[in-house]
CSV table of C-alpha atoms and ligand atoms in Angstrom, one decimal:
chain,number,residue,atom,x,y,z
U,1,UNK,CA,7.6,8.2,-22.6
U,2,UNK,CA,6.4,12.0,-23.1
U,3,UNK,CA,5.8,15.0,-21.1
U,4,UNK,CA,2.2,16.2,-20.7
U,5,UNK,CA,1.1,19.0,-18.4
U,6,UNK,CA,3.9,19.2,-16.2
U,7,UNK,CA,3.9,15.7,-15.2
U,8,UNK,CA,6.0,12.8,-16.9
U,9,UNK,CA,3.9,10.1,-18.2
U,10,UNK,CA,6.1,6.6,-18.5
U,11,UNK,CA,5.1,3.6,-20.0
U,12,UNK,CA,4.2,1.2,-17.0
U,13,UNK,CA,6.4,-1.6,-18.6
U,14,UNK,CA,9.8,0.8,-19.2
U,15,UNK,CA,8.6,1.7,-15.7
U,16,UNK,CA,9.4,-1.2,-14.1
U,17,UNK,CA,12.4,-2.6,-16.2
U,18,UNK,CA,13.9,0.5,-14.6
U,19,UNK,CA,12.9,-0.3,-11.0
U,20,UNK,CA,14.4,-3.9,-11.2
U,21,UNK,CA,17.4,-2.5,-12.8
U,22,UNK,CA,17.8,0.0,-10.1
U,23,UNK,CA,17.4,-2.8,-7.4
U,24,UNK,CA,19.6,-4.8,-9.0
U,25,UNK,CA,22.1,-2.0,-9.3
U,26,UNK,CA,21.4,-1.3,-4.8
U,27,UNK,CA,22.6,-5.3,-4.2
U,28,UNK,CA,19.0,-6.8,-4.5
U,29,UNK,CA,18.9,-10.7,-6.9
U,30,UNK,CA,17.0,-10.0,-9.7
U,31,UNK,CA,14.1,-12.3,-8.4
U,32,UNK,CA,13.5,-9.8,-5.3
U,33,UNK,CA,14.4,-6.3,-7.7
U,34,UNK,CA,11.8,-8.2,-10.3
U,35,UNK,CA,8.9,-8.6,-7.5
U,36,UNK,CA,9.8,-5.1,-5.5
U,37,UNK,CA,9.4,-3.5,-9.4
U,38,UNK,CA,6.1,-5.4,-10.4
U,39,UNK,CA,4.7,-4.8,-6.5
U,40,UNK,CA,5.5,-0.1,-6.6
U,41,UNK,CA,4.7,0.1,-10.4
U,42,UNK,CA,1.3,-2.3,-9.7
U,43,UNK,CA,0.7,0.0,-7.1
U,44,UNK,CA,0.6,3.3,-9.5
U,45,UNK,CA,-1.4,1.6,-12.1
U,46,UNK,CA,-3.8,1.5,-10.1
U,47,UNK,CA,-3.9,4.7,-9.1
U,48,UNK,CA,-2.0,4.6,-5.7
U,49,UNK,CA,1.0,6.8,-6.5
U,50,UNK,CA,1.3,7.5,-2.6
U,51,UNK,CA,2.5,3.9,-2.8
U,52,UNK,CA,4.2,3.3,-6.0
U,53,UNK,CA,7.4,4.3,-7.8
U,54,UNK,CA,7.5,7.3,-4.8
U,55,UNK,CA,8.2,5.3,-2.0
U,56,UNK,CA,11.8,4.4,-3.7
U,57,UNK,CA,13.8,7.4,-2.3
U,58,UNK,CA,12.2,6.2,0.9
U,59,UNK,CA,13.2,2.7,0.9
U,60,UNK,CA,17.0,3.7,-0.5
U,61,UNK,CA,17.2,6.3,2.9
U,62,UNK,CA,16.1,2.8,4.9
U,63,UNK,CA,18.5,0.8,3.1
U,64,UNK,CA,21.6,3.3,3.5
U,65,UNK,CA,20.5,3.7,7.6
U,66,UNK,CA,20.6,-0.1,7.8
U,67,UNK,CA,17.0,-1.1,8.3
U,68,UNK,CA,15.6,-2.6,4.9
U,69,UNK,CA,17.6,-6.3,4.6
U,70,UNK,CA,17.7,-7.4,1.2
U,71,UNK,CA,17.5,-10.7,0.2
U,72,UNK,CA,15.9,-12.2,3.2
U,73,UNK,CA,13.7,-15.0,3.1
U,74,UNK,CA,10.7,-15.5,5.1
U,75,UNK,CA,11.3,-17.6,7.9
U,76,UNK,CA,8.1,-19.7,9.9
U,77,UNK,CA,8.2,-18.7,13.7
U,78,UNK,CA,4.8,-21.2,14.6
U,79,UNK,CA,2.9,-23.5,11.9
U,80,UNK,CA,0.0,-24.7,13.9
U,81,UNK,CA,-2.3,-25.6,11.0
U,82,UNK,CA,-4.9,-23.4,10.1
U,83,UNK,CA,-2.6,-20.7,12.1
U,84,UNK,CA,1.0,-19.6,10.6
U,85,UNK,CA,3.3,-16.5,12.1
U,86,UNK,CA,5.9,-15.3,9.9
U,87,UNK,CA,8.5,-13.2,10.7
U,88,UNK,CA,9.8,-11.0,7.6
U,89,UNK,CA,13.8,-10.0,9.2
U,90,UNK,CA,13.5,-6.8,7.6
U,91,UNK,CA,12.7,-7.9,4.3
U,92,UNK,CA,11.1,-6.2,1.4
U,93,UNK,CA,7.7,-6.3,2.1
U,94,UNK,CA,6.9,-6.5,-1.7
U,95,UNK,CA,8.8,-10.3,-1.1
U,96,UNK,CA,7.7,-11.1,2.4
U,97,UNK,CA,4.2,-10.0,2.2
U,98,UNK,CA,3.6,-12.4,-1.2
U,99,UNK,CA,5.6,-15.0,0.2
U,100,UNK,CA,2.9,-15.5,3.4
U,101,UNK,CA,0.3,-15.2,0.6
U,102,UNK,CA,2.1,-18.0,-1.3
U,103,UNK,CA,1.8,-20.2,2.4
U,104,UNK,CA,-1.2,-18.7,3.1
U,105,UNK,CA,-3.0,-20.0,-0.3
U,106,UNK,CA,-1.4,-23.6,-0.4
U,107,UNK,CA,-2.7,-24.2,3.7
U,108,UNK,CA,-6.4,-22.5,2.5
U,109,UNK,CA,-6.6,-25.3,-0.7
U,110,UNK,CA,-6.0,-27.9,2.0
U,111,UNK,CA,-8.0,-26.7,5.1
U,112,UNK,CA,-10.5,-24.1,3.7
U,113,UNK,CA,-9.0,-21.3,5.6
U,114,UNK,CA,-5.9,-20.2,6.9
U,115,UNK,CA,-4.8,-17.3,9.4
U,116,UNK,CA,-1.4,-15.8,9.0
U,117,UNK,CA,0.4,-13.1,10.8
U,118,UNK,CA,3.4,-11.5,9.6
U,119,UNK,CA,5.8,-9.4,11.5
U,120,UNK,CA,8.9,-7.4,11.6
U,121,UNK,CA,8.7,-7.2,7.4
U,122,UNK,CA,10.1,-3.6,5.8
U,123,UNK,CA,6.7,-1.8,4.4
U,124,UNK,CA,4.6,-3.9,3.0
U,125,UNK,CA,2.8,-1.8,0.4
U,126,UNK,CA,-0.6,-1.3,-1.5
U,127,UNK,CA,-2.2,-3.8,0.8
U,128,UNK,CA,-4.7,-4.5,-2.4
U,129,UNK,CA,-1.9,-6.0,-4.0
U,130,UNK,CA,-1.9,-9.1,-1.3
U,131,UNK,CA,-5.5,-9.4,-1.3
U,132,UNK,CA,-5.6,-9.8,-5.3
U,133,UNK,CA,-3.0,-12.6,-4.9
U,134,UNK,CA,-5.6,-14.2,-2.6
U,135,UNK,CA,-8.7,-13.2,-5.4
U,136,UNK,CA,-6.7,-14.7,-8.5
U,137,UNK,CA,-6.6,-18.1,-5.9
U,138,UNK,CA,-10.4,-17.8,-6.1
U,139,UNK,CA,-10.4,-16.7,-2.4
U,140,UNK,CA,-11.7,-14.1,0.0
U,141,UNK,CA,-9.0,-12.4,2.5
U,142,UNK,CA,-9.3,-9.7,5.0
U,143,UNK,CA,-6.5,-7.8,6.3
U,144,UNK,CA,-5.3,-6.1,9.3
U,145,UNK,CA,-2.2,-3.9,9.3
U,146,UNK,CA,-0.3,-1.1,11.1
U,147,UNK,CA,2.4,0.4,11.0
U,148,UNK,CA,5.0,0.2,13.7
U,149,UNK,CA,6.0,3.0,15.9
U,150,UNK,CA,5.8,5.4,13.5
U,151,UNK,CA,2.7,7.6,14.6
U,152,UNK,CA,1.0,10.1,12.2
U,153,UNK,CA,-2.7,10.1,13.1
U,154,UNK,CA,-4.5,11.1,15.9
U,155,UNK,CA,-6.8,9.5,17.9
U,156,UNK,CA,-10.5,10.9,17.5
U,157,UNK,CA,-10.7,13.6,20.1
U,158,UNK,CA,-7.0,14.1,20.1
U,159,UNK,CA,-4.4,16.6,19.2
U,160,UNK,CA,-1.2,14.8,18.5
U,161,UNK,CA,0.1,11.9,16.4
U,162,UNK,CA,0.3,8.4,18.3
U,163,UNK,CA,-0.7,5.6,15.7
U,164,UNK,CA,0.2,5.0,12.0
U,165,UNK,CA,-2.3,5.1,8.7
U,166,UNK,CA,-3.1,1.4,9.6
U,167,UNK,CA,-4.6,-0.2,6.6
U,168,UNK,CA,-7.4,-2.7,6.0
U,169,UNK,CA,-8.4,-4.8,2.9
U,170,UNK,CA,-10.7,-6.9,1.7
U,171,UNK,CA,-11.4,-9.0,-1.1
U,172,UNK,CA,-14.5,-10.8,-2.8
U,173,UNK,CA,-13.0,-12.5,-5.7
U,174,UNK,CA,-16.4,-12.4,-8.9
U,175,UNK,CA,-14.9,-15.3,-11.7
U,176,UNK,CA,-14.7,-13.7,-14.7
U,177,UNK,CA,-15.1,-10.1,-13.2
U,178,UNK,CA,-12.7,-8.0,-10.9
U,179,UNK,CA,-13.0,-8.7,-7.6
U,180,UNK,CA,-14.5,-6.3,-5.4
U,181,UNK,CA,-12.0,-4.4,-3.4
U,182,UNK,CA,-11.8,-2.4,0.1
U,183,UNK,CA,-8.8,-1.3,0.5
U,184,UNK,CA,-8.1,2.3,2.6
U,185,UNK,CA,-5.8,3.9,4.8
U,186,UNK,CA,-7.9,4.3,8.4
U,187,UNK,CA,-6.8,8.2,8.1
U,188,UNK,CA,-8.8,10.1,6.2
U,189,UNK,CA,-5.7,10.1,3.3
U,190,UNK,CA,-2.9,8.1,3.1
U,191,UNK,CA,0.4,9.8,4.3
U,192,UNK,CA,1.9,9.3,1.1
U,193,UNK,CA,-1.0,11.1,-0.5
U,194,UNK,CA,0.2,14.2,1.7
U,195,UNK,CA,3.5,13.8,-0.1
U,196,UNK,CA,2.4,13.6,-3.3
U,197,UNK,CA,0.5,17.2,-2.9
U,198,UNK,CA,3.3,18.3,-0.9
U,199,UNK,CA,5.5,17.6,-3.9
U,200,UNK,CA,3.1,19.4,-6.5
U,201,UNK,CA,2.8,22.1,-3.9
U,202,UNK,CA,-0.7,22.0,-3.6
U,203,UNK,CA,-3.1,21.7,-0.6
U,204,UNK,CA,-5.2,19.1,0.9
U,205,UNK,CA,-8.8,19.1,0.7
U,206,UNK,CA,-10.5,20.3,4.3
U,207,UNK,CA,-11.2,17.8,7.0
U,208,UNK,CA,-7.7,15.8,7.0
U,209,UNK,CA,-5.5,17.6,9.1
U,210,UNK,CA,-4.5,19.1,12.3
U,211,UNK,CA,-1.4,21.0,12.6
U,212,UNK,CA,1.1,20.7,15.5
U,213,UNK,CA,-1.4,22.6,18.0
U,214,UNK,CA,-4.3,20.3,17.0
U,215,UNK,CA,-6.3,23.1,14.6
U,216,UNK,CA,-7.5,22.2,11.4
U,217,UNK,CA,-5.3,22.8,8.5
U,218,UNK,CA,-4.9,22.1,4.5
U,219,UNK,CA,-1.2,22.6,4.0
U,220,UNK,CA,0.3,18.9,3.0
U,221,UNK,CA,3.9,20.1,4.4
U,222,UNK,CA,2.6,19.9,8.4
U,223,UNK,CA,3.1,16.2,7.6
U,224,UNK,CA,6.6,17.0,6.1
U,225,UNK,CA,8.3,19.9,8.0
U,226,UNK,CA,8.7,20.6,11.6
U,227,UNK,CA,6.5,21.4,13.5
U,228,UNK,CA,4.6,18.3,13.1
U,229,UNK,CA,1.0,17.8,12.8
U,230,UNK,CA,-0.7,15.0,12.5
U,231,UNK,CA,-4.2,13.2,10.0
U,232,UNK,CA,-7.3,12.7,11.2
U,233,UNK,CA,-9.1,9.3,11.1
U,234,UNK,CA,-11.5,8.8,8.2
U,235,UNK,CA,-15.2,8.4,9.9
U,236,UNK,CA,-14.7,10.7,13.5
U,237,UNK,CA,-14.8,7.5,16.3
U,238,UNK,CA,-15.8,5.0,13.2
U,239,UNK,CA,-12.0,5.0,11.5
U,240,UNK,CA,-10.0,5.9,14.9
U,241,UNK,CA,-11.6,2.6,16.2
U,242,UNK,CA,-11.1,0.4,13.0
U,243,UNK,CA,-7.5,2.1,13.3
U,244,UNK,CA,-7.1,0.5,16.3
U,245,UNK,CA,-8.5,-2.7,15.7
U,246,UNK,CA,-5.9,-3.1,13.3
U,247,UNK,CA,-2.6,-2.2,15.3
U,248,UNK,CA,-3.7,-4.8,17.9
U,249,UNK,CA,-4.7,-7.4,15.2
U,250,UNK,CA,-1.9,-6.6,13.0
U,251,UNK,CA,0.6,-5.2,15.7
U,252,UNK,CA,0.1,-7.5,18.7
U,253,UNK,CA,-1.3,-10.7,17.5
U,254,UNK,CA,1.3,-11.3,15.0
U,255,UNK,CA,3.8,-11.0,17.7
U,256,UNK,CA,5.4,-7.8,16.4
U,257,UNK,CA,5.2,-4.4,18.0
U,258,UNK,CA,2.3,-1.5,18.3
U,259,UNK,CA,3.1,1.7,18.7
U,260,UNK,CA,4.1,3.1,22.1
U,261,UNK,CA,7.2,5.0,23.8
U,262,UNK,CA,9.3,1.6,23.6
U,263,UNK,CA,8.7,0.9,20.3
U,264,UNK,CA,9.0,4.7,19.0
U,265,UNK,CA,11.4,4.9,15.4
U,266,UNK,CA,12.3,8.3,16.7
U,267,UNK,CA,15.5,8.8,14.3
U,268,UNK,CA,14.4,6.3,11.7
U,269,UNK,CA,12.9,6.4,8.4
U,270,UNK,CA,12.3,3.0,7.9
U,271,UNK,CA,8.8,2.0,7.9
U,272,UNK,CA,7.9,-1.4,9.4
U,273,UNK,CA,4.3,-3.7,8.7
U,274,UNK,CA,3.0,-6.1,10.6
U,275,UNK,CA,0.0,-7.6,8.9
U,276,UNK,CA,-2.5,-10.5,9.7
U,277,UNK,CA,-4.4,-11.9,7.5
U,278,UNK,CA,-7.6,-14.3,7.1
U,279,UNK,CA,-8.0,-16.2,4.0
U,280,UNK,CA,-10.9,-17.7,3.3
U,281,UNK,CA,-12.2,-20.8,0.5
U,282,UNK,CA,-15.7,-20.1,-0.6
U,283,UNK,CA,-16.1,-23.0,-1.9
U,284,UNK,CA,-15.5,-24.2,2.4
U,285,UNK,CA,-19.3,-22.9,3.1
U,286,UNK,CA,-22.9,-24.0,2.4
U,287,UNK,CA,-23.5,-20.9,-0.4
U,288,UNK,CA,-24.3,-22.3,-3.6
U,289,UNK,CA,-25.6,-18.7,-4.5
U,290,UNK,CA,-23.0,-16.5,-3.3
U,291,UNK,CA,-22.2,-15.5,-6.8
U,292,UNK,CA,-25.7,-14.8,-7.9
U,293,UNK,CA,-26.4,-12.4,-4.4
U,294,UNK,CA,-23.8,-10.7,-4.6
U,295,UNK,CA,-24.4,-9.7,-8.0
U,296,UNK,CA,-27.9,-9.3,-7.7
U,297,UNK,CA,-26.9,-6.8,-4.8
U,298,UNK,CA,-24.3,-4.8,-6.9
U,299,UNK,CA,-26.8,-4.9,-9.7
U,300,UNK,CA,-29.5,-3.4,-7.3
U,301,UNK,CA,-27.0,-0.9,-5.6
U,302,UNK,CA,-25.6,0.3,-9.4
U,303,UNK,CA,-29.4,1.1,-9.9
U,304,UNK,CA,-29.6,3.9,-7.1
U,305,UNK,CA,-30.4,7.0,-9.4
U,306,UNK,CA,-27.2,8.5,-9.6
U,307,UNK,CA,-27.0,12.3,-7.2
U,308,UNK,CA,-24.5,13.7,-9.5
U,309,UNK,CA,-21.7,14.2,-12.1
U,310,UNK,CA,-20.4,11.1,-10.6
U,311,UNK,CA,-21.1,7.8,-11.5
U,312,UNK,CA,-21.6,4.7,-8.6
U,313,UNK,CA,-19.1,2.3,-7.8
U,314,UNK,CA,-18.4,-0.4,-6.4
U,315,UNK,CA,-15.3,-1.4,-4.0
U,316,UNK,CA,-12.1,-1.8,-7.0
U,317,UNK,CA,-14.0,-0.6,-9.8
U,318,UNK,CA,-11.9,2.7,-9.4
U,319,UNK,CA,-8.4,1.2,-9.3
U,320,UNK,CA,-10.1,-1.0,-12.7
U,321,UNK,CA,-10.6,2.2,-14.5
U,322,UNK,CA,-7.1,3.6,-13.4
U,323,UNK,CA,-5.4,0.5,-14.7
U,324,UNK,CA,-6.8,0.6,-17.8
U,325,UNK,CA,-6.5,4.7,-18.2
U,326,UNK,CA,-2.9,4.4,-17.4
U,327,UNK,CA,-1.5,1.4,-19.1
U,328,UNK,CA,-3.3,3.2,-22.5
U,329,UNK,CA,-1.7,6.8,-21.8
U,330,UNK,CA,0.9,6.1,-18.9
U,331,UNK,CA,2.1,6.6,-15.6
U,332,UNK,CA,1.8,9.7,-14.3
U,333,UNK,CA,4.6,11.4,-12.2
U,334,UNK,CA,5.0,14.5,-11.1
U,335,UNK,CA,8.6,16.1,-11.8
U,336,UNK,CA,9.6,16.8,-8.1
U,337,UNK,CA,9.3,12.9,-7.5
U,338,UNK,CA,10.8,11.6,-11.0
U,339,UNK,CA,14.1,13.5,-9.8
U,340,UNK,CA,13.9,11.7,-6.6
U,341,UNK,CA,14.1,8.7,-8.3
U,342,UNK,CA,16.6,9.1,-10.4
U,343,UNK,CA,18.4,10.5,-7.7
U,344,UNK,CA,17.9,7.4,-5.7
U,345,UNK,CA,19.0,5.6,-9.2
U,346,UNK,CA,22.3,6.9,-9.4
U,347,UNK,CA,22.7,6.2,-5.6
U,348,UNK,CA,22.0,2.7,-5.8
U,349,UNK,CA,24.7,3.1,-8.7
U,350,UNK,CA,22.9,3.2,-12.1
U,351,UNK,CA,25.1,4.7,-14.8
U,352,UNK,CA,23.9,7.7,-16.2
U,353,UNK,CA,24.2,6.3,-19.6
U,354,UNK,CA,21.6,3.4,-18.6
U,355,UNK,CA,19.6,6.3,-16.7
U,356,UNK,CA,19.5,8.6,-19.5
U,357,UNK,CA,17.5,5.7,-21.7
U,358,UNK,CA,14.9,5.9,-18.7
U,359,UNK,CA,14.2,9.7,-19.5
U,360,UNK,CA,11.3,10.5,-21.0
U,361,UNK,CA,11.0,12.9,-24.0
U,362,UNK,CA,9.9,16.4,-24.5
Z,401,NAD,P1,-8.5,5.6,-1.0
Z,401,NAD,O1,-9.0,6.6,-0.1
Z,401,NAD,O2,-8.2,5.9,-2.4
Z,401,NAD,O3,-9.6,4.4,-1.0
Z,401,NAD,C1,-9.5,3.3,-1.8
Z,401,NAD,C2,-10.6,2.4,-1.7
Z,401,NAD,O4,-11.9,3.0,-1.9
Z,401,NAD,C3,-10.6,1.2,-2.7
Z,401,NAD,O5,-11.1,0.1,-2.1
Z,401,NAD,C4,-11.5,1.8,-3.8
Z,401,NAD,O6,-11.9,0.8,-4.7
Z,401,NAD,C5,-12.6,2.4,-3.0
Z,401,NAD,N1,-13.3,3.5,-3.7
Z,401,NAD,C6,-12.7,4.6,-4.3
Z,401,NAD,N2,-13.7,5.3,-4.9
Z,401,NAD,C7,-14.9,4.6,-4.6
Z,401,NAD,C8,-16.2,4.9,-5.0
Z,401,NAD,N3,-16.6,6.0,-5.6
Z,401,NAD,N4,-17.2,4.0,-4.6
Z,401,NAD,C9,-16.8,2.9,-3.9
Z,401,NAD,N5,-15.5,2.6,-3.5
Z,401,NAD,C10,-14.6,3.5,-3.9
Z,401,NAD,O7,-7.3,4.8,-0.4
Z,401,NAD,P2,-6.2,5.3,0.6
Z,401,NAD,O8,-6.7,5.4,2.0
Z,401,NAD,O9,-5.6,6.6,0.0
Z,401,NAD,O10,-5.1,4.2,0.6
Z,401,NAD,C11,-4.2,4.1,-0.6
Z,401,NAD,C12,-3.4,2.9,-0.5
Z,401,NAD,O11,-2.4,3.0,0.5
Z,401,NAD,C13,-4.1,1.6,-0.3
Z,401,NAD,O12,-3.7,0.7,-1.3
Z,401,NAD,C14,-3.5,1.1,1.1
Z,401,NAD,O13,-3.3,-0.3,1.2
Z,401,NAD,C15,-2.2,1.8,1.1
Z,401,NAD,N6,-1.7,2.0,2.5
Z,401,NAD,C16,-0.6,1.2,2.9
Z,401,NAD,C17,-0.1,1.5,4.1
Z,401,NAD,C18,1.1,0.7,4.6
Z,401,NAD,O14,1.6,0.9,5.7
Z,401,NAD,N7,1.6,-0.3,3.9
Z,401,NAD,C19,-0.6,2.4,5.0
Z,401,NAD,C20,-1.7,3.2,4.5
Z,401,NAD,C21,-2.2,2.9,3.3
């Protein structure tokens, strides 16, 4: 570990033997501290500090309020074949979520395809994460999620907050390539994206937020501080409806909640998923040249002169080069949010002497 530029920089691995320990310390078995680790520091090697390492002060203020259940298992509400609803009682998402995956995989490689919905599951994460679970199977997945009661977006031609960031994914698994990846927030930026500027004290970029009265505004902390304001949809009416689609797919079909006055955290700061999900065997279909269209189509895409400085990608070629960037040199995090961990360290009862080999140096 060193200090470059302000921001630590912490050797993913060391990363995550001091997120399990840390679990381990706050009453999770080391199965569930191992997966929640691998899960939050997976999540900032890819690039996604908004839901990485960060969220752990988050999840300790859930745990402490009674909302996150360790140690709970998934349980099977309906198995109707092709169809499975899961309920996650609380759970880590990080266990819940891979534990549908885990169903979800063993019913595609006997019936081609398999639907699952989970509900009720503590927050479930980099959604990329599940949907790579699905690629390394060697199959596609799409997936709906939202986020329950616990508005932050408004709707396009709105002025308050009434729906979460509701995620979607998708995955095209390529063998012998990384798969290519969708994988977005429906706002515009990811709420945990406001906290990381909000923690470096710097602005977001136009076009993102409203503040409380519903104008336009750059400062991360309307997302943070009273009075609230709220994030815009990415794509005007294009993202506010995808948004949608994805608290009644995710929300409602699972059997979980949407958001509305009855279901409304209000004092809470627990965050709650529901997700469904559609996973998909390729080999199931007539396409004996999937592989070579859809590289002849990246191949013809990557072609486009490029406009720019910036080079053209495709869908998880970013997170690609992040991984690779950051497990040579590091994770970055910024100092506000390294104190909050160890903060939330000691809390779940780490010693300072094991803390203080977690420090990085000068
Ligand atoms: P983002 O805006 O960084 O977009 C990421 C997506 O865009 C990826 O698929 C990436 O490969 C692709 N991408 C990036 N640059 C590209 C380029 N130049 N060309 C083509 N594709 C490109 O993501 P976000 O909205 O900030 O979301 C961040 C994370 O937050 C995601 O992993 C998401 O699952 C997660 N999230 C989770 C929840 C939850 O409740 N669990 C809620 C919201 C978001």
């Amino acid at each position: 570990m060193n200090q470059i530029q302000g921001d630590i920089y912490i050797n993913h691995t060391i990363l995550q033997q001091m997120v399990q320990s840390l679990w381990q310390h706050a009453g999770s078995s080391k199965q569930e501290a191992q997966r929640v680790a691998e899960h939050l520091v997976a999540a900032n090697l890819a690039g996604h500090d908004s839901h990485g390492v960060g969220m752990i002060p988050s999840y300790m203020l859930s745990k402490s309020q009674g909302h996150l259940q360790q140690n709970q298992q998934l349980r099977i509400v309906k198995d109707a074949g092709a169809v499975l609803t899961v309920d996650g009682g609380q759970g880590f998402g990080q266990v819940m979520a891979a534990e549908a995956m885990d169903l979800a995989i063993a019913r595609t490689q006997k019936l081609g395809m398999c639907a699952i919905a989970l509900r009720n599951s503590h927050h479930i994460g980099r959604i990329g994460h599940w949907a790579e679970q699905c690629a390394r199977a060697g199959y596609i997945s799409f997936h709906f999620v939202n986020v329950v009661g616990d508005p932050m977006v408004a709707p396009f031609n709105g002025s308050d907050r009434r729906f979460g960031t509701n995620p979607f994914c998708a995955i095209f698994p390529r063998p012998g390539q990384p798969p290519l990846l969708l994988d977005f927030a429906t706002s515009g930026i990811a709420y945990g994206k406001t906290r990381v500027a909000w923690n470096k004290g710097v602005n977001v970029p136009p076009g993102y937020l409203i503040d409380h009265q519903g104008k336009p505004d750059i400062d991360p902390a309307v997302m943070h501080e009273a009075p609230f304001g709220s994030l815009l949809a990415f794509g005007l009416h294009k993202g506010y409806a995808l948004a949608v689609m994805c608290e009644i797919l995710g929300g409602a079909l699972s059997g979980g909640q949407t958001t509305h006055p009855q279901s409304l955290k209000n004092t809470s700061d627990a965050i709650f998923n529901c997700m469904t999900t559609v996973v998909l065997d390729p080999a199931a279909f007539d396409a004996p040249d999937m592989q070579q269209e859809a590289e002849a189509f990246i191949a013809w895409t990557k072609a486009s002169p490029q406009a720019g400085d910036n080079a053209i990608l495709i869908p998880g070629e970013w997170e690609e080069a992040q991984r690779a960037e950051r497990r040579l040199h590091g994770i970055p995090i910024d100092a506000n949010s390294w104190q909050q961990i160890c903060q939330a360290a000691r809390d779940a009862g780490m010693p300072d002497s094991e803390l203080a080999g977690y420090q990085p140096q000068a």
